[in-house]
mmCIF file of C-alpha atoms (C1' of nucleotides) in Angstrom:
data_model
loop_
_atom_site.group_PDB
_atom_site.id
_atom_site.type_symbol
_atom_site.label_atom_id
_atom_site.label_comp_id
_atom_site.label_asym_id
_atom_site.label_seq_id
_atom_site.Cartn_x
_atom_site.Cartn_y
_atom_site.Cartn_z
ATOM 1 C CA MET A 1 -5.425 -10.307 18.633
ATOM 2 C CA VAL A 2 -3.715 -12.596 15.788
ATOM 3 C CA ALA A 3 -7.086 -12.766 14.010
ATOM 4 C CA SER A 4 -7.566 -8.879 13.713
ATOM 5 C CA PHE A 5 -3.884 -8.771 12.721
ATOM 6 C CA LYS A 6 -4.481 -10.938 10.076
ATOM 7 C CA LYS A 7 -7.759 -9.183 8.894
ATOM 8 C CA GLN A 8 -5.916 -5.993 8.907
ATOM 9 C CA ILE A 9 -2.913 -7.327 7.133
ATOM 10 C CA VAL A 10 -5.194 -9.001 4.316
ATOM 11 C CA LEU A 11 -7.170 -5.698 4.370
ATOM 12 C CA ARG A 12 -3.867 -3.677 3.468
ATOM 13 C CA PHE A 13 -3.391 -6.151 0.967
ATOM 14 C CA SER A 14 -6.050 -5.846 -1.175
ATOM 15 C CA ARG A 15 -6.115 -2.018 -1.097
ATOM 16 C CA ASN A 16 -1.934 -1.693 -2.123
ATOM 17 C CA PHE A 17 -2.137 -4.675 -4.301
ATOM 18 C CA LEU A 18 -4.803 -4.754 -5.616
ATOM 19 C CA ASP A 19 -3.609 -5.613 -9.341
ATOM 20 C CA ILE A 20 -1.760 -8.129 -7.978
ATOM 21 C CA LEU A 21 -4.799 -9.596 -6.422
ATOM 22 C CA VAL A 22 -6.787 -9.235 -9.526
ATOM 23 C CA LEU A 23 -3.572 -10.650 -11.808
ATOM 24 C CA ARG A 24 -3.736 -13.582 -9.468
ATOM 25 C CA LEU A 25 -7.453 -14.784 -9.836
ATOM 26 C CA VAL A 26 -7.478 -13.890 -13.780
ATOM 27 C CA GLN A 27 -4.420 -15.628 -14.057
ATOM 28 C CA ALA A 28 -6.307 -19.035 -11.928
ATOM 29 C CA GLU A 29 -8.885 -18.528 -14.593
ATOM 30 C CA PRO A 30 -9.750 -16.280 -17.152
ATOM 31 C CA MET A 31 -12.883 -14.189 -15.655
ATOM 32 C CA TRP A 32 -14.489 -10.660 -16.003
ATOM 33 C CA GLY A 33 -15.008 -8.100 -13.343
ATOM 34 C CA TYR A 34 -17.977 -8.975 -12.033
ATOM 35 C CA LYS A 35 -17.028 -12.341 -11.068
ATOM 36 C CA ILE A 36 -13.676 -11.206 -9.871
ATOM 37 C CA ILE A 37 -15.291 -9.233 -7.247
ATOM 38 C CA LYS A 38 -17.571 -12.051 -6.410
ATOM 39 C CA LYS A 39 -14.541 -14.561 -6.057
ATOM 40 C CA ALA A 40 -12.812 -11.886 -3.793
ATOM 41 C CA GLU A 41 -15.874 -11.966 -1.597
ATOM 42 C CA THR A 42 -16.265 -15.916 -1.555
ATOM 43 C CA LEU A 43 -12.556 -16.594 -1.588
ATOM 44 C CA PHE A 44 -10.657 -14.041 0.686
ATOM 45 C CA GLY A 45 -13.562 -12.504 2.638
ATOM 46 C CA ILE A 46 -12.747 -9.004 0.726
ATOM 47 C CA LYS A 47 -15.135 -6.460 -0.675
ATOM 48 C CA LEU A 48 -14.060 -4.884 -3.881
ATOM 49 C CA ARG A 49 -15.666 -1.866 -5.341
ATOM 50 C CA HIS A 50 -16.636 -1.872 -8.901
ATOM 51 C CA GLY A 51 -15.933 1.772 -9.041
ATOM 52 C CA ALA A 52 -11.808 0.311 -8.252
ATOM 53 C CA ILE A 53 -12.157 -2.728 -10.581
ATOM 54 C CA TYR A 54 -13.473 -1.448 -14.026
ATOM 55 C CA PRO A 55 -10.796 1.381 -13.985
ATOM 56 C CA LEU A 56 -8.166 -0.823 -12.974
ATOM 57 C CA LEU A 57 -8.758 -3.723 -15.418
ATOM 58 C CA ASN A 58 -8.757 -1.380 -18.199
ATOM 59 C CA SER A 59 -5.522 0.094 -16.940
ATOM 60 C CA LEU A 60 -4.210 -3.368 -16.643
ATOM 61 C CA GLU A 61 -5.124 -4.184 -20.318
ATOM 62 C CA GLY A 62 -3.889 -0.370 -21.320
ATOM 63 C CA SER A 63 -0.099 -1.514 -19.661
ATOM 64 C CA GLY A 64 0.004 -4.880 -21.467
ATOM 65 C CA PHE A 65 -0.681 -7.078 -18.190
ATOM 66 C CA LEU A 66 -3.912 -8.740 -19.097
ATOM 67 C CA ARG A 67 -5.965 -8.713 -22.999
ATOM 68 C CA SER A 68 -9.521 -9.117 -22.959
ATOM 69 C CA LYS A 69 -12.519 -10.077 -25.405
ATOM 70 C CA GLN A 70 -15.924 -9.292 -24.912
ATOM 71 C CA GLU A 71 -18.600 -12.580 -24.671
ATOM 72 C CA ILE A 72 -21.731 -12.150 -26.121
ATOM 73 C CA GLN A 73 -24.777 -14.251 -24.834
ATOM 74 C CA GLY A 74 -28.086 -13.061 -26.635
ATOM 75 C CA ARG A 75 -27.952 -9.476 -25.542
ATOM 76 C CA ARG A 76 -25.931 -9.763 -22.407
ATOM 77 C CA LYS A 77 -22.200 -8.138 -22.662
ATOM 78 C CA ARG A 78 -19.254 -9.202 -20.717
ATOM 79 C CA ARG A 79 -15.474 -8.723 -20.770
ATOM 80 C CA VAL A 80 -13.456 -11.458 -19.811
ATOM 81 C CA TYR A 81 -9.945 -10.954 -19.338
ATOM 82 C CA GLU A 82 -6.845 -13.320 -19.196
ATOM 83 C CA ALA A 83 -3.214 -12.707 -18.038
ATOM 84 C CA THR A 84 -0.440 -11.723 -20.584
ATOM 85 C CA PRO A 85 2.590 -13.329 -20.610
ATOM 86 C CA LYS A 86 3.896 -9.919 -19.233
ATOM 87 C CA GLY A 87 1.171 -10.436 -16.829
ATOM 88 C CA THR A 88 2.327 -13.613 -15.531
ATOM 89 C CA GLN A 89 5.861 -12.525 -15.364
ATOM 90 C CA PHE A 90 4.507 -9.709 -13.385
ATOM 91 C CA ILE A 91 3.216 -12.185 -10.729
ATOM 92 C CA ASN A 92 6.004 -14.650 -10.860
ATOM 93 C CA THR A 93 8.138 -11.630 -9.697
ATOM 94 C CA TYR A 94 5.907 -11.008 -7.310
ATOM 95 C CA TYR A 95 5.646 -15.052 -5.801
ATOM 96 C CA ASP A 96 9.734 -14.677 -5.979
ATOM 97 C CA PHE A 97 10.161 -11.288 -4.255
ATOM 98 C CA LEU A 98 7.632 -13.386 -1.325
ATOM 99 C CA ASN A 99 9.776 -16.354 -1.119
ATOM 100 C CA GLU A 100 12.611 -13.554 -0.535
ATOM 101 C CA GLN A 101 11.106 -12.513 2.369
ATOM 102 C CA LEU A 102 10.071 -15.484 4.056
ATOM 103 C CA GLN A 103 13.819 -16.845 3.856
ATOM 104 C CA MET A 104 15.187 -13.682 5.558
ATOM 105 C CA HIS A 105 12.650 -14.686 8.382
ATOM 106 C CA ASP A 106 13.492 -18.461 8.079
ATOM 107 C CA ILE A 107 17.182 -17.888 8.714
ATOM 108 C CA LYS A 108 16.402 -16.180 11.973
ATOM 109 C CA GLU A 109 14.566 -18.381 13.451
ATOM 110 C CA MET B 1 11.731 -5.822 -17.493
ATOM 111 C CA VAL B 2 11.908 -8.809 -14.535
ATOM 112 C CA ALA B 3 14.255 -6.371 -12.776
ATOM 113 C CA SER B 4 12.091 -3.168 -13.136
ATOM 114 C CA PHE B 5 9.294 -5.534 -11.921
ATOM 115 C CA LYS B 6 11.056 -6.507 -8.609
ATOM 116 C CA LYS B 7 12.306 -2.820 -8.182
ATOM 117 C CA GLN B 8 8.718 -1.654 -8.032
ATOM 118 C CA ILE B 9 7.499 -4.489 -5.965
ATOM 119 C CA VAL B 10 9.737 -3.612 -3.322
ATOM 120 C CA LEU B 11 9.307 -0.392 -3.438
ATOM 121 C CA ARG B 12 5.411 -0.823 -2.809
ATOM 122 C CA PHE B 13 6.139 -2.983 -0.360
ATOM 123 C CA SER B 14 8.369 -0.223 1.663
ATOM 124 C CA ARG B 15 5.460 2.257 0.894
ATOM 125 C CA ASN B 16 2.692 0.373 1.840
ATOM 126 C CA PHE B 17 4.098 -1.886 4.577
ATOM 127 C CA LEU B 18 6.802 0.616 5.955
ATOM 128 C CA ASP B 19 5.735 -0.581 9.664
ATOM 129 C CA ILE B 20 6.454 -3.925 8.702
ATOM 130 C CA LEU B 21 9.734 -3.216 7.365
ATOM 131 C CA VAL B 22 10.496 -1.108 10.250
ATOM 132 C CA LEU B 23 9.681 -4.045 12.905
ATOM 133 C CA ARG B 24 11.280 -6.501 10.987
ATOM 134 C CA LEU B 25 14.832 -4.670 11.133
ATOM 135 C CA VAL B 26 14.206 -3.605 14.845
ATOM 136 C CA GLN B 27 13.184 -7.650 15.864
ATOM 137 C CA ALA B 28 16.646 -8.493 14.213
ATOM 138 C CA GLU B 29 18.484 -6.079 16.467
ATOM 139 C CA PRO B 30 17.504 -3.412 18.150
ATOM 140 C CA MET B 31 18.160 -0.296 16.553
ATOM 141 C CA TRP B 32 17.548 3.700 16.194
ATOM 142 C CA GLY B 33 15.945 5.369 13.747
ATOM 143 C CA TYR B 34 18.725 6.773 11.806
ATOM 144 C CA LYS B 35 20.497 3.557 12.040
ATOM 145 C CA ILE B 36 17.139 2.020 10.088
ATOM 146 C CA ILE B 37 17.161 4.516 7.642
ATOM 147 C CA LYS B 38 21.041 3.308 6.727
ATOM 148 C CA LYS B 39 20.078 -0.425 7.174
ATOM 149 C CA ALA B 40 17.440 -0.052 4.813
ATOM 150 C CA GLU B 41 18.990 1.412 2.340
ATOM 151 C CA THR B 42 22.163 -1.011 2.247
ATOM 152 C CA LEU B 43 19.916 -3.971 3.009
ATOM 153 C CA PHE B 44 17.432 -3.262 0.175
ATOM 154 C CA GLY B 45 18.532 -0.284 -1.680
ATOM 155 C CA ILE B 46 15.113 1.900 -0.148
ATOM 156 C CA LYS B 47 15.526 5.805 0.836
ATOM 157 C CA LEU B 48 13.320 6.159 3.447
ATOM 158 C CA ARG B 49 12.692 9.688 4.912
ATOM 159 C CA HIS B 50 13.486 10.806 8.246
ATOM 160 C CA GLY B 51 10.274 12.997 8.053
ATOM 161 C CA ALA B 52 8.523 9.849 7.887
ATOM 162 C CA ILE B 53 10.270 7.425 10.176
ATOM 163 C CA TYR B 54 10.306 9.145 13.118
ATOM 164 C CA PRO B 55 6.729 9.930 13.428
ATOM 165 C CA LEU B 56 6.018 6.053 12.592
ATOM 166 C CA LEU B 57 8.203 4.937 15.824
ATOM 167 C CA ASN B 58 6.785 7.265 17.768
ATOM 168 C CA SER B 59 3.204 5.710 16.773
ATOM 169 C CA LEU B 60 4.444 2.456 16.787
ATOM 170 C CA GLU B 61 5.775 2.722 20.227
ATOM 171 C CA GLY B 62 2.253 4.508 21.402
ATOM 172 C CA SER B 63 0.411 1.373 20.035
ATOM 173 C CA GLY B 64 2.797 -1.229 21.602
ATOM 174 C CA PHE B 65 4.400 -2.668 18.674
ATOM 175 C CA LEU B 66 7.884 -1.475 19.915
ATOM 176 C CA ARG B 67 9.271 -0.297 23.352
ATOM 177 C CA SER B 68 12.503 2.069 23.654
ATOM 178 C CA LYS B 69 14.783 3.127 25.797
ATOM 179 C CA GLN B 70 17.423 6.349 25.435
ATOM 180 C CA GLU B 71 20.991 5.871 25.385
ATOM 181 C CA ILE B 72 23.447 8.533 26.114
ATOM 182 C CA GLN B 73 27.045 8.335 25.168
ATOM 183 C CA GLY B 74 28.548 11.738 26.423
ATOM 184 C CA ARG B 75 26.334 14.500 25.066
ATOM 185 C CA ARG B 76 24.990 11.947 22.518
ATOM 186 C CA LYS B 77 21.751 10.916 22.164
ATOM 187 C CA ARG B 78 19.491 8.008 20.636
ATOM 188 C CA ARG B 79 16.723 6.228 21.448
ATOM 189 C CA VAL B 80 16.856 2.261 20.532
ATOM 190 C CA TYR B 81 14.128 0.643 19.814
ATOM 191 C CA GLU B 82 13.396 -3.101 20.321
ATOM 192 C CA ALA B 83 9.913 -5.131 19.457
ATOM 193 C CA THR B 84 7.537 -6.232 22.020
ATOM 194 C CA PRO B 85 5.342 -9.690 21.993
ATOM 195 C CA LYS B 86 2.780 -7.944 20.643
ATOM 196 C CA GLY B 87 5.454 -6.374 17.869
ATOM 197 C CA THR B 88 6.682 -10.042 17.043
ATOM 198 C CA GLN B 89 3.357 -11.489 16.829
ATOM 199 C CA PHE B 90 2.169 -9.001 14.597
ATOM 200 C CA ILE B 91 5.240 -9.542 12.216
ATOM 201 C CA ASN B 92 4.661 -13.312 12.588
ATOM 202 C CA THR B 93 0.724 -12.994 11.698
ATOM 203 C CA TYR B 94 2.473 -11.278 8.353
ATOM 204 C CA TYR B 95 5.024 -14.194 7.570
ATOM 205 C CA ASP B 96 1.982 -16.621 8.055
ATOM 206 C CA PHE B 97 0.117 -14.584 5.315
ATOM 207 C CA LEU B 98 2.821 -14.546 3.085
ATOM 208 C CA ASN B 99 3.275 -18.294 3.599
ATOM 209 C CA GLU B 100 -0.501 -19.028 2.517
ATOM 210 C CA GLN B 101 -0.363 -16.708 -0.044
ATOM 211 C CA LEU B 102 2.863 -18.786 -1.722
ATOM 212 C CA GLN B 103 0.914 -21.741 -1.133
ATOM 213 C CA MET B 104 -1.778 -20.688 -2.959
ATOM 214 C CA HIS B 105 0.551 -20.220 -5.918
ATOM 215 C CA ASP B 106 2.021 -23.860 -5.613
ATOM 216 C CA ILE B 107 -1.201 -25.669 -5.578
ATOM 217 C CA LYS B 108 -1.565 -24.130 -8.929
ATOM 218 C CA GLU B 109 2.037 -24.852 -10.708
ATOM 219 C "C1'" DC C 1 -44.084 -5.565 -13.125
ATOM 220 C "C1'" DT C 2 -41.026 -4.472 -9.663
ATOM 221 C "C1'" DT C 3 -37.472 -5.757 -7.514
ATOM 222 C "C1'" DG C 4 -32.492 -7.841 -6.808
ATOM 223 C "C1'" DA C 5 -28.808 -9.752 -9.427
ATOM 224 C "C1'" DT C 6 -25.724 -9.534 -13.061
ATOM 225 C "C1'" DA C 7 -22.474 -6.130 -15.779
ATOM 226 C "C1'" DT C 8 -19.923 -2.058 -17.032
ATOM 227 C "C1'" DG C 9 -18.905 2.389 -16.660
ATOM 228 C "C1'" DT C 10 -17.424 7.515 -14.971
ATOM 229 C "C1'" DC C 11 -17.090 11.185 -11.415
ATOM 230 C "C1'" DC C 12 -16.264 13.924 -7.290
ATOM 231 C "C1'" DG C 13 -15.370 15.345 -2.497
ATOM 232 C "C1'" DA C 14 -13.384 13.825 1.388
ATOM 233 C "C1'" DA C 15 -9.897 11.713 3.563
ATOM 234 C "C1'" DA C 16 -4.921 10.147 3.998
ATOM 235 C "C1'" DA C 17 -0.398 9.546 2.448
ATOM 236 C "C1'" DA C 18 4.143 11.855 0.390
ATOM 237 C "C1'" DA C 19 7.781 14.998 -0.256
ATOM 238 C "C1'" DG C 20 10.362 18.142 1.260
ATOM 239 C "C1'" DA C 21 11.135 22.137 4.070
ATOM 240 C "C1'" DC C 22 12.304 24.276 8.744
ATOM 241 C "C1'" DA C 23 14.793 23.127 12.698
ATOM 242 C "C1'" DT C 24 18.563 21.882 16.214
ATOM 243 C "C1'" DA C 25 22.292 19.565 18.086
ATOM 244 C "C1'" DT C 26 26.742 16.280 18.142
ATOM 245 C "C1'" DT C 27 30.710 14.694 16.500
ATOM 246 C "C1'" DG C 28 34.444 13.820 13.437
ATOM 247 C "C1'" DT C 29 37.585 15.240 9.946
ATOM 248 C "C1'" DA C 30 39.781 18.081 6.354
ATOM 249 C "C1'" DT D 1 36.339 25.987 11.261
ATOM 250 C "C1'" DA D 2 33.695 24.816 7.907
ATOM 251 C "C1'" DC D 3 31.549 20.682 5.954
ATOM 252 C "C1'" DA D 4 29.888 16.281 6.551
ATOM 253 C "C1'" DA D 5 27.753 12.446 8.818
ATOM 254 C "C1'" DT D 6 24.750 11.059 13.016
ATOM 255 C "C1'" DA D 7 20.305 11.834 15.436
ATOM 256 C "C1'" DT D 8 15.511 13.341 16.023
ATOM 257 C "C1'" DG D 9 11.847 16.220 15.729
ATOM 258 C "C1'" DT D 10 7.918 18.647 13.587
ATOM 259 C "C1'" DC D 11 4.766 21.106 9.794
ATOM 260 C "C1'" DT D 12 2.882 22.301 5.473
ATOM 261 C "C1'" DT D 13 1.893 21.726 0.862
ATOM 262 C "C1'" DT D 14 1.011 18.834 -2.593
ATOM 263 C "C1'" DT D 15 -0.372 14.597 -4.411
ATOM 264 C "C1'" DT D 16 -2.771 10.355 -4.492
ATOM 265 C "C1'" DT D 17 -6.499 7.296 -3.058
ATOM 266 C "C1'" DC D 18 -10.776 6.022 -1.404
ATOM 267 C "C1'" DG D 19 -15.832 6.044 -0.197
ATOM 268 C "C1'" DG D 20 -19.772 6.628 -2.904
ATOM 269 C "C1'" DA D 21 -22.622 8.253 -5.983
ATOM 270 C "C1'" DC D 22 -24.336 8.664 -10.535
ATOM 271 C "C1'" DA D 23 -25.490 6.445 -15.003
ATOM 272 C "C1'" DT D 24 -26.928 2.721 -18.010
ATOM 273 C "C1'" DA D 25 -28.853 -2.173 -19.802
ATOM 274 C "C1'" DT D 26 -29.693 -7.278 -19.471
ATOM 275 C "C1'" DC D 27 -32.184 -10.889 -17.378
ATOM 276 C "C1'" DA D 28 -34.784 -14.059 -13.811
ATOM 277 C "C1'" DA D 29 -38.099 -14.603 -10.218
ATOM 278 C "C1'" DG D 30 -41.991 -13.969 -7.462
#
DNA sequence: CTTGATATGTCCGAAAAAAGACATATTGTA
DNA sequence: TACAATATGTCTTTTTTCGGACATATCAAG
């Protein structure tokens, strides 16, 4: 039962906080869309649709949370993203929020 | 900027994890729909719609996360909810998840 | 030379969710 | 006695999101 609860929570999280998931991965190590999808699979067992990821990366760059540069190897192109200070700020705020949530829980136990 | 990030995250949490928000409040202290709405406002500054809360409470009871009894004072009726063991299990799993998320962050810093 | 993997992008119909109205009853206060 | 607060419920319309398809190109391996 607990295992299925966990799966459900992870799934809901990856749906509703996909931007945060992406920001975290990119902040840990600059990478491109395709690698983000693969990382999410190996690290968290989450299957991300590329049809969701690429528009998200573009919008995160548009709103200043990420910046990118195109890497070219031969004729092969990939767009490598890294977190901006604004992006880092955002996930730090997110982690602060998680801490607050947990503190409330700890007090009650 | 950080303040607006926080507001945004709190808002998104209350939207996407409304069931968990409700379970947490009810677990801390058994209460009824109307009070949940008021508590969410004073504690977190979140305005919940009663049109969302009452159907949610019914469905959480239907799926065994909450149980309720009707309290009657004179002609005044209110339905008081408390968390079931299943409901408690669920939020514990949620807190475990939050802990995991934070641990990943701590390692990287 | 074809298949699978890498790589990025758009778009549309269906499904789900959110906002807000409609509905009703009690109680306290001005 | 009218208004605000307490208390719970449904329902419909609008908005958002999701899954999956369509599209294209490079490269490695069998």
